Amino acid sequence: MNYIEPHAHMVSRVTDDYVKMTTAGCQAVCEPAFWAGFDRSSVAGFHDYFCQLTEHEPKRAARFGLPHFSWLCINPKESEDVKLAEEVIGIIPKFLKHPNVLGIGEIGLNKNSRNEMKVLEMHMDLAARHNQLILVHTPHLEDKLKGTRLILDVIKADQRIRPERVIIDHVEEHTIKLVLDTGMWAGMTLYPESKCSPARAIDMMEVYGNERVWMNCACDWGISDPLAVPKTALEMKRRGHAEQTIDKLVFQNPLKFLSQCPRFKLPL
Ligand SMILES: [Zn+2]
């Protein structure tokens, strides 16, 4: 099986996870900027994190022949401090020139607060000005449906942003249709405990189809499984899905979305 892991926080994983992922058939891993399990205290903390995402983590992955790509932003969990967010957004453009950077993400909302909205709009403007792909995080803590609606309204209001260049991640049964109806992509995050299980993801695909949809494991600092995507592929096989259907979901779809960024190239 070949698959792409389009959303994985590898900085919080051990090197053995790279071995497991490449053994399972992973052809590329993409890492959005996110929370580190604690709030960073200054713009310098984000500068170092962006260096980690663009220089150090790609080298760790390269030891196993795995291409590593990244997305940059100040994540919604740390977006309450608008002044800090402005400073962090100010240093992002120089990192956008890096050959492994795919776009702006994962931006979005966490508690659906006013300040988070302000920072979301700042990121949208940054992405539009630099013609970047966008990866969006939808809230788990507060109302996901309300947060998803707020996010979609902000994106739709910006005429510069093309919907097919945006992926809305962590969709669930009550938000997936809302997202797909806008022409944007939908990401299903597979978690052992919270968010979406492999069975629920396959159910959603069976109901809503497999166009403009991808699956990811997130594998952050919390309880998560870096092999959730290949395990879900095996579960699809068990349910009788055709090889092409599985390949489309775990490989062709992420390849199609990510290839909109000319930097996303696989050594196949
Ligand atoms: Zn994430």
mmCIF file of C-alpha atoms and ligand atoms in Angstrom:
data_model
loop_
_atom_site.group_PDB
_atom_site.id
_atom_site.type_symbol
_atom_site.label_atom_id
_atom_site.label_comp_id
_atom_site.label_asym_id
_atom_site.label_seq_id
_atom_site.Cartn_x
_atom_site.Cartn_y
_atom_site.Cartn_z
ATOM 1 C CA MET A 1 0.000 0.000 0.000
ATOM 2 C CA ASN A 2 1.174 3.552 -0.800
ATOM 3 C CA TYR A 3 -0.287 6.338 1.282
ATOM 4 C CA ILE A 4 0.339 9.989 2.110
ATOM 5 C CA GLU A 5 0.058 11.207 5.705
ATOM 6 C CA PRO A 6 -1.235 14.735 5.085
ATOM 7 C CA HIS A 7 -1.476 15.933 8.709
ATOM 8 C CA ALA A 8 0.944 14.657 11.355
ATOM 9 C CA HIS A 9 2.689 16.521 14.185
ATOM 10 C CA MET A 10 5.948 14.621 13.921
ATOM 11 C CA VAL A 11 7.878 16.949 16.255
ATOM 12 C CA SER A 12 5.966 15.278 19.088
ATOM 13 C CA ARG A 13 6.770 11.718 17.925
ATOM 14 C CA VAL A 14 9.780 9.466 18.417
ATOM 15 C CA THR A 15 11.996 8.432 15.506
ATOM 16 C CA ASP A 16 10.626 4.866 15.670
ATOM 17 C CA ASP A 17 7.331 6.256 14.362
ATOM 18 C CA TYR A 18 9.077 7.258 11.119
ATOM 19 C CA VAL A 19 10.276 3.650 10.789
ATOM 20 C CA LYS A 20 6.737 2.319 11.330
ATOM 21 C CA MET A 21 5.179 4.787 8.870
ATOM 22 C CA THR A 22 7.653 4.113 6.063
ATOM 23 C CA THR A 23 7.315 0.356 6.674
ATOM 24 C CA ALA A 24 3.540 0.718 6.284
ATOM 25 C CA GLY A 25 3.962 2.464 2.887
ATOM 26 C CA CYS A 26 4.006 6.157 3.737
ATOM 27 C CA GLN A 27 5.274 8.162 0.737
ATOM 28 C CA ALA A 28 5.197 11.660 2.265
ATOM 29 C CA VAL A 29 4.357 13.306 5.567
ATOM 30 C CA CYS A 30 2.968 16.838 5.960
ATOM 31 C CA GLU A 31 3.188 18.696 9.244
ATOM 32 C CA PRO A 32 0.982 21.699 10.048
ATOM 33 C CA ALA A 33 2.153 24.146 12.702
ATOM 34 C CA PHE A 34 0.300 23.502 15.941
ATOM 35 C CA TRP A 35 0.363 23.703 19.713
ATOM 36 C CA ALA A 36 3.323 22.044 21.442
ATOM 37 C CA GLY A 37 1.403 20.949 24.548
ATOM 38 C CA PHE A 38 2.246 24.293 26.196
ATOM 39 C CA ASP A 39 1.890 27.967 25.233
ATOM 40 C CA ARG A 40 5.031 29.524 23.776
ATOM 41 C CA SER A 41 5.977 32.721 25.557
ATOM 42 C CA SER A 42 7.386 34.810 22.709
ATOM 43 C CA VAL A 43 7.811 35.256 18.981
ATOM 44 C CA ALA A 44 11.294 33.742 19.388
ATOM 45 C CA GLY A 45 9.666 30.459 20.452
ATOM 46 C CA PHE A 46 7.712 30.392 17.183
ATOM 47 C CA HIS A 47 10.816 31.310 15.184
ATOM 48 C CA ASP A 48 12.607 28.255 16.564
ATOM 49 C CA TYR A 49 9.545 26.079 15.947
ATOM 50 C CA PHE A 50 9.361 27.223 12.307
ATOM 51 C CA CYS A 51 13.081 26.379 11.933
ATOM 52 C CA GLN A 52 12.316 22.947 13.380
ATOM 53 C CA LEU A 53 9.460 22.453 10.865
ATOM 54 C CA THR A 54 11.402 23.668 7.836
ATOM 55 C CA GLU A 55 14.960 22.477 8.525
ATOM 56 C CA HIS A 56 15.362 19.926 11.307
ATOM 57 C CA GLU A 57 12.283 17.693 10.995
ATOM 58 C CA PRO A 58 12.752 17.204 7.200
ATOM 59 C CA LYS A 59 16.276 15.953 7.952
ATOM 60 C CA ARG A 60 14.999 13.460 10.551
ATOM 61 C CA ALA A 61 12.421 12.145 8.039
ATOM 62 C CA ALA A 62 15.001 12.025 5.223
ATOM 63 C CA ARG A 63 16.971 9.377 7.140
ATOM 64 C CA PHE A 64 14.148 7.018 6.185
ATOM 65 C CA GLY A 65 13.747 8.345 2.641
ATOM 66 C CA LEU A 66 10.496 10.046 3.627
ATOM 67 C CA PRO A 67 9.769 13.503 2.139
ATOM 68 C CA HIS A 68 8.611 15.907 4.882
ATOM 69 C CA PHE A 69 6.535 19.025 4.150
ATOM 70 C CA SER A 70 5.204 21.684 6.509
ATOM 71 C CA TRP A 71 2.524 24.353 6.951
ATOM 72 C CA LEU A 72 3.066 27.546 8.967
ATOM 73 C CA CYS A 73 0.918 29.724 11.242
ATOM 74 C CA ILE A 74 0.221 30.563 14.861
ATOM 75 C CA ASN A 75 -2.330 27.912 15.793
ATOM 76 C CA PRO A 76 -5.810 28.842 17.103
ATOM 77 C CA LYS A 77 -5.011 27.552 20.592
ATOM 78 C CA GLU A 78 -2.401 30.314 20.980
ATOM 79 C CA SER A 79 -4.344 32.982 19.066
ATOM 80 C CA GLU A 80 -5.962 34.655 22.074
ATOM 81 C CA ASP A 81 -3.018 37.078 22.330
ATOM 82 C CA VAL A 82 -3.573 39.172 19.183
ATOM 83 C CA LYS A 83 -0.380 41.193 19.618
ATOM 84 C CA LEU A 84 1.750 38.025 19.777
ATOM 85 C CA ALA A 85 -0.174 36.664 16.775
ATOM 86 C CA GLU A 86 0.660 39.815 14.779
ATOM 87 C CA GLU A 87 4.345 39.385 15.589
ATOM 88 C CA VAL A 88 4.326 35.701 14.651
ATOM 89 C CA ILE A 89 2.454 36.336 11.392
ATOM 90 C CA GLY A 90 5.082 39.007 10.666
ATOM 91 C CA ILE A 91 7.918 36.454 10.615
ATOM 92 C CA ILE A 92 6.079 33.836 8.497
ATOM 93 C CA PRO A 93 6.755 35.353 5.007
ATOM 94 C CA LYS A 94 10.504 34.700 5.170
ATOM 95 C CA PHE A 95 9.811 31.013 5.969
ATOM 96 C CA LEU A 96 7.352 30.716 3.048
ATOM 97 C CA LYS A 97 10.322 30.687 0.691
ATOM 98 C CA HIS A 98 11.496 27.384 2.154
ATOM 99 C CA PRO A 99 11.283 24.436 -0.294
ATOM 100 C CA ASN A 100 9.218 22.207 2.052
ATOM 101 C CA VAL A 101 6.489 24.755 2.903
ATOM 102 C CA LEU A 102 3.051 23.987 1.433
ATOM 103 C CA GLY A 103 0.963 26.850 2.796
ATOM 104 C CA ILE A 104 -0.719 28.417 5.827
ATOM 105 C CA GLY A 105 -2.064 26.058 8.515
ATOM 106 C CA GLU A 106 -3.463 24.811 10.679
ATOM 107 C CA ILE A 107 -5.375 28.008 11.254
ATOM 108 C CA GLY A 108 -8.990 28.178 12.448
ATOM 109 C CA LEU A 109 -10.841 28.356 15.736
ATOM 110 C CA ASN A 110 -10.485 26.656 19.102
ATOM 111 C CA LYS A 111 -13.011 28.318 21.415
ATOM 112 C CA ASN A 112 -14.722 30.403 18.715
ATOM 113 C CA SER A 113 -13.608 33.622 20.442
ATOM 114 C CA ARG A 114 -13.484 37.138 19.006
ATOM 115 C CA ASN A 115 -9.678 37.251 19.147
ATOM 116 C CA GLU A 116 -9.375 33.884 17.418
ATOM 117 C CA MET A 117 -11.624 35.249 14.637
ATOM 118 C CA LYS A 118 -9.391 38.299 14.271
ATOM 119 C CA VAL A 119 -6.278 36.119 13.964
ATOM 120 C CA LEU A 120 -8.053 33.810 11.495
ATOM 121 C CA GLU A 121 -8.765 36.813 9.263
ATOM 122 C CA MET A 122 -5.125 37.921 9.522
ATOM 123 C CA HIS A 123 -4.005 34.466 8.361
ATOM 124 C CA MET A 124 -6.494 34.471 5.473
ATOM 125 C CA ASP A 125 -5.054 37.781 4.327
ATOM 126 C CA LEU A 126 -1.490 36.412 4.607
ATOM 127 C CA ALA A 127 -2.442 33.343 2.544
ATOM 128 C CA ALA A 128 -4.194 35.455 -0.106
ATOM 129 C CA ARG A 129 -1.321 37.932 -0.436
ATOM 130 C CA HIS A 130 1.216 35.116 -0.858
ATOM 131 C CA ASN A 131 -1.067 32.817 -2.901
ATOM 132 C CA GLN A 132 -0.779 29.941 -0.405
ATOM 133 C CA LEU A 133 -2.848 26.790 0.138
ATOM 134 C CA ILE A 134 -4.815 26.833 3.408
ATOM 135 C CA LEU A 135 -5.312 24.100 6.020
ATOM 136 C CA VAL A 136 -7.982 24.785 8.648
ATOM 137 C CA HIS A 137 -8.495 23.315 12.137
ATOM 138 C CA THR A 138 -12.102 23.152 13.369
ATOM 139 C CA PRO A 139 -12.866 23.311 17.108
ATOM 140 C CA HIS A 140 -13.291 20.306 19.392
ATOM 141 C CA LEU A 141 -13.751 22.169 22.674
ATOM 142 C CA GLU A 142 -16.637 24.487 21.871
ATOM 143 C CA ASP A 143 -19.366 24.093 19.291
ATOM 144 C CA LYS A 144 -17.798 22.481 16.180
ATOM 145 C CA LEU A 145 -20.814 23.220 13.995
ATOM 146 C CA LYS A 146 -20.882 26.898 14.955
ATOM 147 C CA GLY A 147 -17.083 27.171 14.589
ATOM 148 C CA THR A 148 -17.154 25.495 11.172
ATOM 149 C CA ARG A 149 -19.895 27.878 9.994
ATOM 150 C CA LEU A 150 -17.942 30.924 11.233
ATOM 151 C CA ILE A 151 -14.778 29.700 9.464
ATOM 152 C CA LEU A 152 -16.566 28.960 6.174
ATOM 153 C CA ASP A 153 -18.180 32.424 6.237
ATOM 154 C CA VAL A 154 -14.790 34.120 6.697
ATOM 155 C CA ILE A 155 -13.278 32.128 3.808
ATOM 156 C CA LYS A 156 -16.232 32.645 1.471
ATOM 157 C CA ALA A 157 -16.177 36.402 2.158
ATOM 158 C CA ASP A 158 -12.606 36.673 0.841
ATOM 159 C CA GLN A 159 -12.913 36.760 -2.954
ATOM 160 C CA ARG A 160 -9.185 36.155 -3.366
ATOM 161 C CA ILE A 161 -9.397 32.605 -1.950
ATOM 162 C CA ARG A 162 -10.390 29.741 -4.266
ATOM 163 C CA PRO A 163 -12.359 27.045 -2.379
ATOM 164 C CA GLU A 164 -10.521 24.110 -3.998
ATOM 165 C CA ARG A 165 -7.287 25.428 -2.425
ATOM 166 C CA VAL A 166 -8.666 25.126 1.137
ATOM 167 C CA ILE A 167 -8.997 21.993 3.296
ATOM 168 C CA ILE A 168 -11.185 22.040 6.406
ATOM 169 C CA ASP A 169 -9.888 19.430 8.813
ATOM 170 C CA HIS A 170 -11.418 17.410 11.674
ATOM 171 C CA VAL A 171 -14.841 17.211 9.989
ATOM 172 C CA GLU A 172 -17.442 14.997 11.617
ATOM 173 C CA GLU A 173 -20.835 13.645 10.575
ATOM 174 C CA HIS A 174 -22.578 16.969 11.245
ATOM 175 C CA THR A 175 -20.036 19.190 9.436
ATOM 176 C CA ILE A 176 -18.746 17.235 6.412
ATOM 177 C CA LYS A 177 -21.622 18.096 4.051
ATOM 178 C CA LEU A 178 -21.477 21.771 5.005
ATOM 179 C CA VAL A 179 -17.796 21.815 3.987
ATOM 180 C CA LEU A 180 -18.108 19.802 0.758
ATOM 181 C CA ASP A 181 -21.045 21.957 -0.406
ATOM 182 C CA THR A 182 -18.718 25.012 -0.461
ATOM 183 C CA GLY A 183 -16.317 23.347 -2.939
ATOM 184 C CA MET A 184 -13.594 23.121 -0.280
ATOM 185 C CA TRP A 185 -11.883 19.862 0.750
ATOM 186 C CA ALA A 186 -12.675 17.962 3.960
ATOM 187 C CA GLY A 187 -10.185 16.184 6.236
ATOM 188 C CA MET A 188 -11.143 13.359 8.603
ATOM 189 C CA THR A 189 -8.825 13.050 11.606
ATOM 190 C CA LEU A 190 -8.538 9.510 12.947
ATOM 191 C CA TYR A 191 -8.066 9.309 16.703
ATOM 192 C CA PRO A 192 -8.127 6.297 19.028
ATOM 193 C CA GLU A 193 -10.198 8.122 21.682
ATOM 194 C CA SER A 194 -11.706 11.407 20.490
ATOM 195 C CA LYS A 195 -12.490 13.019 17.123
ATOM 196 C CA CYS A 196 -13.245 10.460 14.421
ATOM 197 C CA SER A 197 -12.643 6.688 14.580
ATOM 198 C CA PRO A 198 -11.672 4.675 11.466
ATOM 199 C CA ALA A 199 -15.176 3.125 11.393
ATOM 200 C CA ARG A 200 -16.881 6.545 11.507
ATOM 201 C CA ALA A 201 -14.582 7.879 8.744
ATOM 202 C CA ILE A 202 -15.468 4.967 6.457
ATOM 203 C CA ASP A 203 -19.179 5.393 7.262
ATOM 204 C CA MET A 204 -18.913 9.078 6.255
ATOM 205 C CA MET A 205 -17.158 8.212 3.025
ATOM 206 C CA GLU A 206 -19.849 5.625 2.230
ATOM 207 C CA VAL A 207 -22.547 8.284 2.745
ATOM 208 C CA TYR A 208 -20.889 11.393 1.248
ATOM 209 C CA GLY A 209 -18.549 9.844 -1.353
ATOM 210 C CA ASN A 210 -14.783 10.117 -1.695
ATOM 211 C CA GLU A 211 -14.358 13.298 -3.745
ATOM 212 C CA ARG A 212 -12.367 16.120 -2.106
ATOM 213 C CA VAL A 213 -11.841 14.074 1.077
ATOM 214 C CA TRP A 214 -8.683 12.872 2.818
ATOM 215 C CA MET A 215 -7.846 11.077 6.067
ATOM 216 C CA ASN A 216 -5.060 11.857 8.507
ATOM 217 C CA CYS A 217 -3.821 10.703 11.913
ATOM 218 C CA ALA A 218 -2.752 14.111 13.367
ATOM 219 C CA CYS A 219 -0.487 12.114 15.749
ATOM 220 C CA ASP A 220 0.214 15.005 18.090
ATOM 221 C CA TRP A 221 1.377 15.122 21.715
ATOM 222 C CA GLY A 222 -1.917 13.540 22.854
ATOM 223 C CA ILE A 223 -3.054 9.911 22.632
ATOM 224 C CA SER A 224 -2.939 9.237 18.910
ATOM 225 C CA ASP A 225 -1.829 6.623 16.392
ATOM 226 C CA PRO A 226 0.700 7.441 13.637
ATOM 227 C CA LEU A 227 -0.554 4.375 11.700
ATOM 228 C CA ALA A 228 -4.247 5.321 11.797
ATOM 229 C CA VAL A 229 -4.432 5.921 8.009
ATOM 230 C CA PRO A 230 -3.033 2.526 6.871
ATOM 231 C CA LYS A 231 -5.100 0.796 9.580
ATOM 232 C CA THR A 232 -8.230 2.488 8.210
ATOM 233 C CA ALA A 233 -7.251 1.360 4.715
ATOM 234 C CA LEU A 234 -7.140 -2.235 6.018
ATOM 235 C CA GLU A 235 -10.568 -1.778 7.614
ATOM 236 C CA MET A 236 -11.901 -0.532 4.246
ATOM 237 C CA LYS A 237 -10.499 -3.649 2.597
ATOM 238 C CA ARG A 238 -12.205 -5.805 5.242
ATOM 239 C CA ARG A 239 -15.494 -4.067 4.441
ATOM 240 C CA GLY A 240 -15.073 -5.001 0.782
ATOM 241 C CA HIS A 241 -14.020 -1.670 -0.735
ATOM 242 C CA ALA A 242 -12.090 -1.941 -4.023
ATOM 243 C CA GLU A 243 -8.330 -1.333 -4.125
ATOM 244 C CA GLN A 244 -8.864 1.754 -6.328
ATOM 245 C CA THR A 245 -11.326 3.267 -3.827
ATOM 246 C CA ILE A 246 -8.815 2.813 -1.014
ATOM 247 C CA ASP A 247 -5.932 4.140 -3.128
ATOM 248 C CA LYS A 248 -7.979 7.214 -4.055
ATOM 249 C CA LEU A 249 -8.715 8.050 -0.432
ATOM 250 C CA VAL A 250 -5.272 7.436 1.092
ATOM 251 C CA PHE A 251 -3.017 8.388 -1.831
ATOM 252 C CA GLN A 252 -4.571 9.980 -4.933
ATOM 253 C CA ASN A 253 -6.753 12.517 -3.095
ATOM 254 C CA PRO A 254 -4.025 14.002 -0.880
ATOM 255 C CA LEU A 255 -1.705 13.928 -3.919
ATOM 256 C CA LYS A 256 -4.259 15.932 -5.930
ATOM 257 C CA PHE A 257 -4.870 18.571 -3.265
ATOM 258 C CA LEU A 258 -1.237 18.978 -2.216
ATOM 259 C CA SER A 259 0.050 19.070 -5.820
ATOM 260 C CA GLN A 260 -1.686 22.439 -6.163
ATOM 261 C CA CYS A 261 1.485 23.616 -4.433
ATOM 262 C CA PRO A 262 4.324 23.190 -6.965
ATOM 263 C CA ARG A 263 6.700 22.323 -4.107
ATOM 264 C CA PHE A 264 4.841 19.111 -3.343
ATOM 265 C CA LYS A 265 6.829 16.584 -5.375
ATOM 266 C CA LEU A 266 7.212 12.884 -4.631
ATOM 267 C CA PRO A 267 10.323 10.929 -5.698
ATOM 268 C CA LEU A 268 8.181 8.129 -7.181
HETATM 269 ZN ZN ZN B 1 -3.230 19.129 13.840
#
